[in-house]
């Protein structure tokens, strides 16, 4: 055993108790140093866990291939273990804590025999921030240790910040044999504890990320009066040097990383977008009555496919060094490739499974949920506030899903309650970020369906209750980059061009620009969105921004099913919003609203 890096009795007893259960031959306390990283990397390479890439072109970069049966989050095997089923609510899998502890204990028993248990202390949030949370993850996976080192402030600094306190998340992860039938991701909100086994992939095992920062985080947020959200955080700097901060919640693989790293098109000369975070926001009410956000993470676990010099140069720049790639394709000269990186794939690729890739096979070279794990410090657009313990003040919040129809390019809610309603009723097509069928529309409220650690209706009530505490609330918007033409073409070019929408959002938040009131919210009038030098036809733009009464009526109809599922805890205000909208739409008749 390497020497314990703390004399905190709570940490020591947690480690010894779990070591007794898992029976590792060795315990390694992670200090987070460069020397430790080098040693663990060398060991991972020797064991075939990491494959070195061209170290001249991509210094410190490695490829990891996961088991083909372990490539995404597993929502069906993710459990919220609260004393009652009602506390977990109708959208979460529930297991009684006693039952879960017993099941997990039997799986963990002796699981680390012959191996090493790594003690990974980490902080979610800037070191020293009153909003940060500390966790200790015990794991037998070097891949997890090295990834946690990128994604969180990991090592001695976390133990120093913890001191003698008992207030830390207790996480235990064991790879077992990666058998999907033995895979469990169990959360114990009341104990601030997480247990994960039989996976070695991303959101299932990097316990600081979805497990602590969102599921346990959302639970703590309600208890303590703040919000833990699946949101990116960005700052928009105007040519005059004024920076406005915005958060946005899009479901998994629906564009958060891309939006957070947006590069404004030429037309927006002098404008700059800075990334504070690309996946998670913790939001607290400041003394000034505004909502302030920190990014609890220190790195990006981003979707590789679709990332290119054209779509997201900042993401590509972020993974030029010290990056772990998972399930991407390998080129003969030690570089990485994925669908969409370049138009033409390089010759001689090895696919994500490790086999020679045949371009005519119809198989993908990279897995659709292939990821890069890169330090945020690599991002050329990293905000100078990303490490600020206070966080950044938020002027606007955006919700957005992946919808072929109905939802317009941009919509501003009338007020906080209406904005929360739009977020709570958001639908989106499923993606490869979780196992299961892709492209099915499901309700994904506030992009939190897989990540809310307690009853969804109660979560909505918490959102509504927050309004009383926020004197100057952010304005709430909804976007949809994914609306399609009848032939299945995206109507809006997206990516950098989303700056045009973002500009309207911040101008609206500042009360600087007009809009048109429709029954479902405010939309830009003709001329309010700057479309100059943009390659889009008037017809496509109109179709992308159309509010179609028939489509909305169908949407509101189908909402009843969702509301029925959520049950009694759903805020009465949301039922009222739905009824009101139906009445207004009925009064309007069919078809599209008047052209803008
Ligand atoms: P998680 O890390 O899973 O939470 O995902 P994310 O929300 O950060 O998603 P990301 O930015 O990685 O985007 C995933 C996919 O959305 C990629 O395939 C992108 O190509 C696509 N995408 C992102 N932005 C746009 C856009 O503006 N328009 C279109 N059409 N596609 C987009
Ligand atoms: C997501 O699925 O929303 C992610 C990736 O950000 S994972 O860490 O696997 O959850
Ligand atoms: Mn995510």
PDB file of C-alpha atoms in Angstrom, residues 55-194:
ATOM      1  CA  UNK A  55       3.750  11.070 -29.388  1.00  0.00           C
ATOM      2  CA  UNK A  56       5.280  13.745 -31.587  1.00  0.00           C
ATOM      3  CA  UNK A  57       2.014  14.751 -33.197  1.00  0.00           C
ATOM      4  CA  UNK A  58      -0.203  13.987 -30.190  1.00  0.00           C
ATOM      5  CA  UNK A  59       1.953  14.213 -27.047  1.00  0.00           C
ATOM      6  CA  UNK A  60       0.470  12.444 -24.056  1.00  0.00           C
ATOM      7  CA  UNK A  61      -2.410  11.026 -26.135  1.00  0.00           C
ATOM      8  CA  UNK A  62      -3.610   7.422 -25.966  1.00  0.00           C
ATOM      9  CA  UNK A  63      -6.340   5.223 -27.385  1.00  0.00           C
ATOM     10  CA  UNK A  64      -8.492   2.985 -25.243  1.00  0.00           C
ATOM     11  CA  UNK A  65     -10.813   0.319 -26.625  1.00  0.00           C
ATOM     12  CA  UNK A  66     -13.667  -0.669 -24.373  1.00  0.00           C
ATOM     13  CA  UNK A  67     -15.472  -3.965 -24.479  1.00  0.00           C
ATOM     14  CA  UNK A  68     -17.940  -3.886 -27.400  1.00  0.00           C
ATOM     15  CA  UNK A  69     -20.651  -4.610 -24.819  1.00  0.00           C
ATOM     16  CA  UNK A  70     -19.648  -1.575 -22.774  1.00  0.00           C
ATOM     17  CA  UNK A  71     -19.805   1.502 -24.985  1.00  0.00           C
ATOM     18  CA  UNK A  72     -22.325   3.881 -23.380  1.00  0.00           C
ATOM     19  CA  UNK A  73     -24.292   4.704 -20.269  1.00  0.00           C
ATOM     20  CA  UNK A  74     -26.768   2.001 -19.296  1.00  0.00           C
ATOM     21  CA  UNK A  75     -29.941   3.710 -18.146  1.00  0.00           C
ATOM     22  CA  UNK A  76     -31.730   0.415 -17.555  1.00  0.00           C
ATOM     23  CA  UNK A  77     -29.156  -0.614 -14.968  1.00  0.00           C
ATOM     24  CA  UNK A  78     -28.833   2.746 -13.238  1.00  0.00           C
ATOM     25  CA  UNK A  79     -30.670   2.898  -9.903  1.00  0.00           C
ATOM     26  CA  UNK A  80     -31.668   5.537  -7.392  1.00  0.00           C
ATOM     27  CA  UNK A  81     -31.730   3.838  -4.000  1.00  0.00           C
ATOM     28  CA  UNK A  82     -33.906   5.984  -1.767  1.00  0.00           C
ATOM     29  CA  UNK A  83     -35.897   4.584   1.172  1.00  0.00           C
ATOM     30  CA  UNK A  84     -39.123   4.759  -0.844  1.00  0.00           C
ATOM     31  CA  UNK A  85     -39.869   4.291  -4.541  1.00  0.00           C
ATOM     32  CA  UNK A  86     -41.799   7.574  -4.513  1.00  0.00           C
ATOM     33  CA  UNK A  87     -38.654   9.547  -3.666  1.00  0.00           C
ATOM     34  CA  UNK A  88     -36.937   8.197  -6.791  1.00  0.00           C
ATOM     35  CA  UNK A  89     -40.067   8.906  -8.812  1.00  0.00           C
ATOM     36  CA  UNK A  90     -41.610   7.314 -11.895  1.00  0.00           C
ATOM     37  CA  UNK A  91     -38.749   8.148 -14.297  1.00  0.00           C
ATOM     38  CA  UNK A  92     -35.944   6.447 -12.339  1.00  0.00           C
ATOM     39  CA  UNK A  93     -35.193   2.789 -11.689  1.00  0.00           C
ATOM     40  CA  UNK A  94     -35.480   2.240  -7.976  1.00  0.00           C
ATOM     41  CA  UNK A  95     -34.012  -0.309  -5.619  1.00  0.00           C
ATOM     42  CA  UNK A  96     -34.398  -0.362  -1.836  1.00  0.00           C
ATOM     43  CA  UNK A  97     -31.076   0.651  -0.227  1.00  0.00           C
ATOM     44  CA  UNK A  98     -30.796  -2.570   1.809  1.00  0.00           C
ATOM     45  CA  UNK A  99     -31.357  -4.708  -1.243  1.00  0.00           C
ATOM     46  CA  UNK A 100     -28.911  -2.672  -3.345  1.00  0.00           C
ATOM     47  CA  UNK A 101     -26.207  -2.727  -0.669  1.00  0.00           C
ATOM     48  CA  UNK A 102     -26.599  -6.493  -0.281  1.00  0.00           C
ATOM     49  CA  UNK A 103     -26.513  -7.124  -4.035  1.00  0.00           C
ATOM     50  CA  UNK A 104     -23.496  -4.896  -4.578  1.00  0.00           C
ATOM     51  CA  UNK A 105     -21.678  -6.356  -1.601  1.00  0.00           C
ATOM     52  CA  UNK A 106     -21.965  -9.858  -3.021  1.00  0.00           C
ATOM     53  CA  UNK A 107     -20.636  -8.655  -6.379  1.00  0.00           C
ATOM     54  CA  UNK A 108     -17.717  -6.713  -4.868  1.00  0.00           C
ATOM     55  CA  UNK A 109     -16.666  -9.490  -2.492  1.00  0.00           C
ATOM     56  CA  UNK A 110     -13.055 -10.452  -3.281  1.00  0.00           C
ATOM     57  CA  UNK A 111     -13.344  -8.739  -6.695  1.00  0.00           C
ATOM     58  CA  UNK A 112      -9.939  -7.033  -6.499  1.00  0.00           C
ATOM     59  CA  UNK A 113      -7.936 -10.082  -5.387  1.00  0.00           C
ATOM     60  CA  UNK A 114      -4.512 -10.051  -7.000  1.00  0.00           C
ATOM     61  CA  UNK A 115      -4.941  -6.439  -8.092  1.00  0.00           C
ATOM     62  CA  UNK A 116      -4.760  -2.856  -6.900  1.00  0.00           C
ATOM     63  CA  UNK A 117      -7.405  -0.625  -5.411  1.00  0.00           C
ATOM     64  CA  UNK A 118      -6.800   3.005  -6.349  1.00  0.00           C
ATOM     65  CA  UNK A 119      -7.961   5.696  -3.943  1.00  0.00           C
ATOM     66  CA  UNK A 120      -8.959   8.684  -6.078  1.00  0.00           C
ATOM     67  CA  UNK A 121      -9.722  11.839  -4.065  1.00  0.00           C
ATOM     68  CA  UNK A 122     -11.230  14.589  -6.208  1.00  0.00           C
ATOM     69  CA  UNK A 123     -13.001  17.921  -6.140  1.00  0.00           C
ATOM     70  CA  UNK A 124     -15.934  18.767  -8.392  1.00  0.00           C
ATOM     71  CA  UNK A 125     -15.648  22.526  -8.841  1.00  0.00           C
ATOM     72  CA  UNK A 126     -12.796  24.982  -8.371  1.00  0.00           C
ATOM     73  CA  UNK A 127     -10.496  24.236  -5.427  1.00  0.00           C
ATOM     74  CA  UNK A 128     -11.642  26.323  -2.479  1.00  0.00           C
ATOM     75  CA  UNK A 129     -15.027  27.256  -3.930  1.00  0.00           C
ATOM     76  CA  UNK A 130     -17.855  27.144  -1.368  1.00  0.00           C
ATOM     77  CA  UNK A 131     -19.931  25.474  -4.114  1.00  0.00           C
ATOM     78  CA  UNK A 132     -17.481  22.629  -4.805  1.00  0.00           C
ATOM     79  CA  UNK A 133     -18.033  19.075  -3.575  1.00  0.00           C
ATOM     80  CA  UNK A 134     -15.453  16.474  -2.665  1.00  0.00           C
ATOM     81  CA  UNK A 135     -15.531  12.810  -3.547  1.00  0.00           C
ATOM     82  CA  UNK A 136     -13.332   9.771  -3.016  1.00  0.00           C
ATOM     83  CA  UNK A 137     -13.663   7.108  -5.712  1.00  0.00           C
ATOM     84  CA  UNK A 138     -12.172   3.683  -5.057  1.00  0.00           C
ATOM     85  CA  UNK A 139     -11.567   1.809  -8.297  1.00  0.00           C
ATOM     86  CA  UNK A 140      -9.558  -1.064  -9.747  1.00  0.00           C
ATOM     87  CA  UNK A 141      -9.355   0.624 -13.155  1.00  0.00           C
ATOM     88  CA  UNK A 142      -6.285   2.606 -14.258  1.00  0.00           C
ATOM     89  CA  UNK A 143      -8.405   3.954 -17.123  1.00  0.00           C
ATOM     90  CA  UNK A 144     -10.749   5.452 -14.542  1.00  0.00           C
ATOM     91  CA  UNK A 145      -7.882   6.924 -12.504  1.00  0.00           C
ATOM     92  CA  UNK A 146      -6.300   8.574 -15.539  1.00  0.00           C
ATOM     93  CA  UNK A 147      -9.659   9.827 -16.835  1.00  0.00           C
ATOM     94  CA  UNK A 148     -10.715  11.195 -13.430  1.00  0.00           C
ATOM     95  CA  UNK A 149      -7.398  13.055 -13.363  1.00  0.00           C
ATOM     96  CA  UNK A 150      -8.508  14.898 -16.518  1.00  0.00           C
ATOM     97  CA  UNK A 151     -12.156  15.372 -15.613  1.00  0.00           C
ATOM     98  CA  UNK A 152     -11.752  16.599 -12.020  1.00  0.00           C
ATOM     99  CA  UNK A 153      -9.234  18.293  -9.735  1.00  0.00           C
ATOM    100  CA  UNK A 154      -7.761  15.027  -8.491  1.00  0.00           C
ATOM    101  CA  UNK A 155      -5.252  14.032  -5.803  1.00  0.00           C
ATOM    102  CA  UNK A 156      -3.684  15.578  -2.714  1.00  0.00           C
ATOM    103  CA  UNK A 157      -5.403  18.946  -3.264  1.00  0.00           C
ATOM    104  CA  UNK A 158      -8.785  17.299  -2.718  1.00  0.00           C
ATOM    105  CA  UNK A 159      -7.697  15.733   0.575  1.00  0.00           C
ATOM    106  CA  UNK A 160      -6.224  19.045   1.694  1.00  0.00           C
ATOM    107  CA  UNK A 161      -9.511  20.766   0.935  1.00  0.00           C
ATOM    108  CA  UNK A 162     -11.443  18.047   2.791  1.00  0.00           C
ATOM    109  CA  UNK A 163      -9.318  18.302   5.952  1.00  0.00           C
ATOM    110  CA  UNK A 164     -10.922  16.295   8.757  1.00  0.00           C
ATOM    111  CA  UNK A 165     -14.458  16.636   7.400  1.00  0.00           C
ATOM    112  CA  UNK A 166     -16.828  13.721   6.885  1.00  0.00           C
ATOM    113  CA  UNK A 167     -18.586  15.572   4.060  1.00  0.00           C
ATOM    114  CA  UNK A 168     -17.458  13.703   0.944  1.00  0.00           C
ATOM    115  CA  UNK A 169     -19.042  11.397  -1.609  1.00  0.00           C
ATOM    116  CA  UNK A 170     -18.139   7.754  -1.138  1.00  0.00           C
ATOM    117  CA  UNK A 171     -17.723   6.044  -4.501  1.00  0.00           C
ATOM    118  CA  UNK A 172     -16.792   2.451  -5.208  1.00  0.00           C
ATOM    119  CA  UNK A 173     -16.161   1.043  -8.670  1.00  0.00           C
ATOM    120  CA  UNK A 174     -15.060  -2.459  -9.654  1.00  0.00           C
ATOM    121  CA  UNK A 175     -14.656  -3.648 -13.240  1.00  0.00           C
ATOM    122  CA  UNK A 176     -15.487  -7.269 -12.395  1.00  0.00           C
ATOM    123  CA  UNK A 177     -15.634  -9.020 -15.775  1.00  0.00           C
ATOM    124  CA  UNK A 178     -17.586  -6.263 -17.616  1.00  0.00           C
ATOM    125  CA  UNK A 179     -20.522  -8.650 -17.938  1.00  0.00           C
ATOM    126  CA  UNK A 180     -23.575  -6.505 -18.861  1.00  0.00           C
ATOM    127  CA  UNK A 181     -25.758  -8.802 -16.758  1.00  0.00           C
ATOM    128  CA  UNK A 182     -23.795  -7.897 -13.638  1.00  0.00           C
ATOM    129  CA  UNK A 183     -23.698  -4.167 -14.424  1.00  0.00           C
ATOM    130  CA  UNK A 184     -25.186  -1.867 -11.773  1.00  0.00           C
ATOM    131  CA  UNK A 185     -24.824   1.859 -11.195  1.00  0.00           C
ATOM    132  CA  UNK A 186     -26.423   2.487  -7.799  1.00  0.00           C
ATOM    133  CA  UNK A 187     -26.863   5.853  -6.113  1.00  0.00           C
ATOM    134  CA  UNK A 188     -27.606   6.324  -2.420  1.00  0.00           C
ATOM    135  CA  UNK A 189     -28.511  10.014  -2.135  1.00  0.00           C
ATOM    136  CA  UNK A 190     -29.141   9.902   1.611  1.00  0.00           C
ATOM    137  CA  UNK A 191     -25.685   8.426   2.232  1.00  0.00           C
ATOM    138  CA  UNK A 192     -23.932  10.523  -0.441  1.00  0.00           C
ATOM    139  CA  UNK A 193     -22.639   7.228  -1.848  1.00  0.00           C
ATOM    140  CA  UNK A 194     -22.301   5.604  -5.295  1.00  0.00           C
TER     141      UNK A 194
END
